Short mmCIF file of C-alpha atoms in Angstrom, two decimals:
data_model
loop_
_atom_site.label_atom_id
_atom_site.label_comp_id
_atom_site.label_asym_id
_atom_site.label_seq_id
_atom_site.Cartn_x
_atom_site.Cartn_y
_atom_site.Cartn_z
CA UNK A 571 0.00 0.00 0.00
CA UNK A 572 1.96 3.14 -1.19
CA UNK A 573 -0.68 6.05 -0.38
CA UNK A 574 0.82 8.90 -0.92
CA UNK A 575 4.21 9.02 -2.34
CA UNK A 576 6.54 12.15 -2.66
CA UNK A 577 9.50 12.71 -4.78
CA UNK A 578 12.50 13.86 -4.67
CA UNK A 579 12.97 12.77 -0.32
CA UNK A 580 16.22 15.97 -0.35
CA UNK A 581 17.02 18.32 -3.17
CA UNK A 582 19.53 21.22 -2.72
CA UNK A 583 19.32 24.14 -4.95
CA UNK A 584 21.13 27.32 -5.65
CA UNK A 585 19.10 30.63 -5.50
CA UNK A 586 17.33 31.23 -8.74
CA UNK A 587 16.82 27.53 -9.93
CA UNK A 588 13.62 25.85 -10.48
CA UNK A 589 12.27 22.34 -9.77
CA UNK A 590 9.54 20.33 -9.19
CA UNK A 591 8.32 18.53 -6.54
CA UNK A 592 5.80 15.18 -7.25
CA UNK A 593 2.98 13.90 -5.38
CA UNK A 594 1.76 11.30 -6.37
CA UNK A 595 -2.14 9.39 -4.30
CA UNK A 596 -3.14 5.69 -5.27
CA UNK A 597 -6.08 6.10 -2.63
CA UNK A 598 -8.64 7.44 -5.27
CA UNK A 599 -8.75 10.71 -3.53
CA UNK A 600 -10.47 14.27 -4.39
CA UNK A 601 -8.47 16.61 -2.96
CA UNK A 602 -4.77 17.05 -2.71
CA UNK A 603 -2.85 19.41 -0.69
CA UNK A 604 0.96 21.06 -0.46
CA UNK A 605 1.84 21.89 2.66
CA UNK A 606 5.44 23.42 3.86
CA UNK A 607 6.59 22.75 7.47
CA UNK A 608 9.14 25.59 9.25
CA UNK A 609 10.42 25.28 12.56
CA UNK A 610 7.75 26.65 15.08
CA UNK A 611 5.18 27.16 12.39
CA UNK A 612 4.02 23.96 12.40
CA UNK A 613 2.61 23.38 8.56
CA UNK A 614 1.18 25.93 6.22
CA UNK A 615 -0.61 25.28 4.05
CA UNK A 616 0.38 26.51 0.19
CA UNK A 617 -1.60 25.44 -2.25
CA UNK A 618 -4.79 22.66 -2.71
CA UNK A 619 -6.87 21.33 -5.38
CA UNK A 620 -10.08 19.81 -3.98
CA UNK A 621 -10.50 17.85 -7.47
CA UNK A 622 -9.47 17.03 -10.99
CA UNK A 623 -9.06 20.30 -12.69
CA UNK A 624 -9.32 22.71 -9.87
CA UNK A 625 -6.29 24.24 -7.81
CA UNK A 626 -6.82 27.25 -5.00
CA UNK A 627 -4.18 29.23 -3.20
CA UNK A 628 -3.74 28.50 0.31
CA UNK A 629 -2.03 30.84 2.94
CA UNK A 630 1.51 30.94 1.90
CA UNK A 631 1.02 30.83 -2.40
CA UNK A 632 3.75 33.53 -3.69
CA UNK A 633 7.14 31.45 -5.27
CA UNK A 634 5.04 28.21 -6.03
CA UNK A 635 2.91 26.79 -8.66
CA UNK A 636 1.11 23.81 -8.49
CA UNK A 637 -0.67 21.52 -11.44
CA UNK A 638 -3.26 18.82 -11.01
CA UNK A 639 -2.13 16.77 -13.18
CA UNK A 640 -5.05 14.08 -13.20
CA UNK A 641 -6.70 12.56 -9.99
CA UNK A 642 -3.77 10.72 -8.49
CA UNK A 643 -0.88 13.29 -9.44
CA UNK A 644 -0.56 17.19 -7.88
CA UNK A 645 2.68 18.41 -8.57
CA UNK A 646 4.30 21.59 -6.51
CA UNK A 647 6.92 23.82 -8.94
CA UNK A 648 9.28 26.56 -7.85
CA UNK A 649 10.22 29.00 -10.68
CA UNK A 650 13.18 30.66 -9.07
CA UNK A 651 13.99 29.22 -5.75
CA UNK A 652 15.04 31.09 -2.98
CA UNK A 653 16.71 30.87 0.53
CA UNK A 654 13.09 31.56 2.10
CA UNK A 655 11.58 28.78 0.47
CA UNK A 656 14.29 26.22 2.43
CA UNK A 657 11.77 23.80 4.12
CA UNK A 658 10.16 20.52 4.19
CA UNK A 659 7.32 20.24 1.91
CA UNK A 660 4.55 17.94 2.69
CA UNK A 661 1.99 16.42 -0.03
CA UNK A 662 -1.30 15.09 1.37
CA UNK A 663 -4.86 13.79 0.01
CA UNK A 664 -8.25 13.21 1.63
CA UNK A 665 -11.24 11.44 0.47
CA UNK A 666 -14.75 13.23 0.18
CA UNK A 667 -14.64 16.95 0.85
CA UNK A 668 -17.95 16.77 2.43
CA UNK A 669 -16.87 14.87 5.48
CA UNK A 670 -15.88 16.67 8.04
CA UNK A 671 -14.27 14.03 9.82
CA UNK A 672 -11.91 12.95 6.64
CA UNK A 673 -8.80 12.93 7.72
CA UNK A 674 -5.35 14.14 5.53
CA UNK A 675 -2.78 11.26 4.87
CA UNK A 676 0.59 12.84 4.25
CA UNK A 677 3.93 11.70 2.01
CA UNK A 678 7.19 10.98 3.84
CA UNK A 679 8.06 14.74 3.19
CA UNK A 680 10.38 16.36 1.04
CA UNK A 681 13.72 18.37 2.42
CA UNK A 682 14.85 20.91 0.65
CA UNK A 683 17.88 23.34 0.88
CA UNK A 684 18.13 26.70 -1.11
CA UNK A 685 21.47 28.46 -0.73
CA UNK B 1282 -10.63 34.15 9.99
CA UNK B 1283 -9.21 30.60 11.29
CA UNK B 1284 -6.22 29.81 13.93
CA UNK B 1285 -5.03 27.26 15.70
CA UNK B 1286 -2.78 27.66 19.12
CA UNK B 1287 -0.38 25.89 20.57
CA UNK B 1288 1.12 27.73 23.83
CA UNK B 1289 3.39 25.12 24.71
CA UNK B 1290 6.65 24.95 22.78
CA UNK B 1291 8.26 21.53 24.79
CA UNK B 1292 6.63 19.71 27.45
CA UNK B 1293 8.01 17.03 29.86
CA UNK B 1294 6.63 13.93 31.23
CA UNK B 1295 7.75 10.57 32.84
CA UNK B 1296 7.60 7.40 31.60
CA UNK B 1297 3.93 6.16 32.25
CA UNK B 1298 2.24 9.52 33.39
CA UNK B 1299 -0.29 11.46 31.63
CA UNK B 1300 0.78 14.77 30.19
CA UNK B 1301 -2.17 17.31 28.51
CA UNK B 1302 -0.76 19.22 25.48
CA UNK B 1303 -2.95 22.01 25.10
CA UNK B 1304 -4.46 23.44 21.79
CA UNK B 1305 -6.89 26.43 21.63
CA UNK B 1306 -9.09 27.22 18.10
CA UNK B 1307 -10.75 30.38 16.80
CA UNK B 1308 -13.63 29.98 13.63
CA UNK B 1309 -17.13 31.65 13.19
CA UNK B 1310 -17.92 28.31 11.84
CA UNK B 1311 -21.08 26.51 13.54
CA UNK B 1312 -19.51 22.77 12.51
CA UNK B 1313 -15.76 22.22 12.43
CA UNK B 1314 -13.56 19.44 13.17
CA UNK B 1315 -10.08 18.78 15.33
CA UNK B 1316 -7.57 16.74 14.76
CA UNK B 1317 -4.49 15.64 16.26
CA UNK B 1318 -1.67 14.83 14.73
CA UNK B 1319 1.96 12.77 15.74
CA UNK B 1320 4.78 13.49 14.11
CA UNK B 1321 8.16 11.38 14.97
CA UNK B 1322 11.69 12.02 14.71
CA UNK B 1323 11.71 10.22 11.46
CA UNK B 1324 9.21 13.20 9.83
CA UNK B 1325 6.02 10.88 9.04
CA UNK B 1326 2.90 12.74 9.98
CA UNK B 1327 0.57 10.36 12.19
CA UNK B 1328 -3.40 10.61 12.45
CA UNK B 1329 -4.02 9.81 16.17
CA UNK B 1330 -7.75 11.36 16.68
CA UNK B 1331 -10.72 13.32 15.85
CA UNK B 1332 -13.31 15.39 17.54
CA UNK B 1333 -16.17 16.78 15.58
CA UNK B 1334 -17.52 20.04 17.36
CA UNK B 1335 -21.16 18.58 16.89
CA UNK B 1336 -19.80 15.18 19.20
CA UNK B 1337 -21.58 14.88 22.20
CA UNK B 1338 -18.34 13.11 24.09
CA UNK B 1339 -14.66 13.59 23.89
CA UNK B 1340 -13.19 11.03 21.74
CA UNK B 1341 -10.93 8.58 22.61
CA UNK B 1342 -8.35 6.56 20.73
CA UNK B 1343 -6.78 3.95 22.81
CA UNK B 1344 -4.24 5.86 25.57
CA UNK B 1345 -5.41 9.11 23.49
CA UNK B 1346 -8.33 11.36 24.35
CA UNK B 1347 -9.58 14.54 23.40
CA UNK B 1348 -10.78 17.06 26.14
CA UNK B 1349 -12.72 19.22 24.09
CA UNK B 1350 -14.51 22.38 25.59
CA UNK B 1351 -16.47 24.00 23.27
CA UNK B 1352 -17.34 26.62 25.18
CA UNK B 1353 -13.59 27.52 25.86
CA UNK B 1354 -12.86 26.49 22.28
CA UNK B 1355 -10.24 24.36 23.52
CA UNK B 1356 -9.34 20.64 22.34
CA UNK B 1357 -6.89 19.31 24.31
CA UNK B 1358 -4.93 15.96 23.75
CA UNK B 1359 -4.47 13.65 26.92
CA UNK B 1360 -2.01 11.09 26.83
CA UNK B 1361 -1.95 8.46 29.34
CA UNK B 1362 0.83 6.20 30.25
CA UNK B 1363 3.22 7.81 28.34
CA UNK B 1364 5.87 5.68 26.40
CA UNK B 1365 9.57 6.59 24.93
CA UNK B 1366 7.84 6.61 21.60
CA UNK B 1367 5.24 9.19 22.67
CA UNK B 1368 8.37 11.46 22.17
CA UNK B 1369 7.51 13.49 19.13
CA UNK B 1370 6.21 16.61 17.77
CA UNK B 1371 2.24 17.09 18.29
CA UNK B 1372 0.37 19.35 16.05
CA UNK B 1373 -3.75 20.92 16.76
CA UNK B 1374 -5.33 20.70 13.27
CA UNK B 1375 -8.58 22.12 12.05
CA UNK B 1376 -11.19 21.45 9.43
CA UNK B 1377 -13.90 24.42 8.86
CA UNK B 1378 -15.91 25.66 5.78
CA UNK B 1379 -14.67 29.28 6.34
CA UNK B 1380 -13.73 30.55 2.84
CA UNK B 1381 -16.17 28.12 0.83
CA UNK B 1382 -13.77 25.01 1.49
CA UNK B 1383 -12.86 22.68 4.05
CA UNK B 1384 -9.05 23.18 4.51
CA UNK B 1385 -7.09 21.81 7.28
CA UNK B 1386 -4.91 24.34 9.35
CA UNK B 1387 -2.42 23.47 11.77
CA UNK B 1388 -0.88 25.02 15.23
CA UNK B 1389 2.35 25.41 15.73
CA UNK B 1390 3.15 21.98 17.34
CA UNK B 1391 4.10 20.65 20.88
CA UNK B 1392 7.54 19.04 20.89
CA UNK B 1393 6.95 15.90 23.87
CA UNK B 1394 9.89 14.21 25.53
CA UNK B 1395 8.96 11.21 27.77
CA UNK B 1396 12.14 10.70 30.05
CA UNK B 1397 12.97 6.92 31.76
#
């Protein structure tokens, strides 16, 4: 059972490089969220895409892009990294939007370093 | 406007007590949800339980439980018997409908240590 799998695990980049980070749900889930966890921030959220198609901004947007690729893919892109942006990113997916109770199931976590 | 707190940056606790990490919530939402979440050294985010705000007791998940106050807007987690591997991070979560859709937003997180 794979759930929800995240790629690359590290990445280090120098200031002004791009890349993109995958996401990847075999859960047959609606919505798909990036989060980005800082130390004593806990996890913000950045972008989400509550289905196929769709894709809303979520608190901390600016630097990022995201695509929903098709249901089981939602990929997170940085144009031009920067230091700011150093972090562990988080993909996660839930089931039906209209349950309250549905909980998020999270990747392993991506760590990356902009210098 | 949502937000989850978390006062309590590190808490302490000895093998088998109980320790309360506390976690207070602001939403104009009528119907909302709480979670809790685990996170270990090794980074995985863990679901360990839920209280919806229309739940008539505090939920419990095994040596887990949830003293919610509505009234206080307060959803603290309770765990009992602590274990070395109750050392982690903790993070407050909540689900509204503020904004049109039901996000998830997190608190700041409660790093636990459970000393021998």
């Amino acid at each position: 059972n794979a759930g929800v799998t995240q790629t690359p695990k590290f990445q280090v980049l120098k200031t002004g490089q791009s890349m993109t980070l995958q996401c990847a749900q075999d859960m047959n889930h609606n919505s798909m969220y990036w989060y980005r966890q800082d130390p004593g921030m806990g996890l913000r959220l950045i972008y989400y895409s509550a289905s196929e198609g769709t894709t809303d901004k979520g608190e901390v947007p600016n630097g990022y892009n995201v695509s929903r690729l098709n249901k089981r893919e939602f990929s997170l892109r940085l144009e031009s990294a920067a230091p700011s942006q150093t972090s562990v990113y988080f993909c996660a997916s839930s089931g039906r939007r209209d349950r309250m109770r549905e909980k998020l199931f999270f990747g392993s976590g991506t760590q990356l370093s902009v210098l | 406007a949502q937000k989850i707190t978390q006062t309590q940056p590190g808490m302490f606790v000895q093998e088998k007590e109980a320790v309360t990490l506390d976690c207070t919530y602001d939403t104009s939402d009528q119907s909302y949800g709480l979670f809790w979440y685990k996170q270990p050294s090794s980074g995985e985010m863990i679901f360990l339980i839920y209280q919806g705000s229309y739940d008539e007791q505090n939920a419990t998940e095994g040596r887990y439980s949830l003293n919610f106050q509505k009234a206080r807007k307060s959803a603290n987690l309770v765990i009992s018997a602590s274990q070395l591997g109750d050392s982690a991070m903790y993070f407050c979560a909540m689900r509204g409908f503020s904004g049109g859709y039901n996000k998830l937003i997190f608190g700041a997180g409660t790093r636990l240590a459970v000393h021998p």
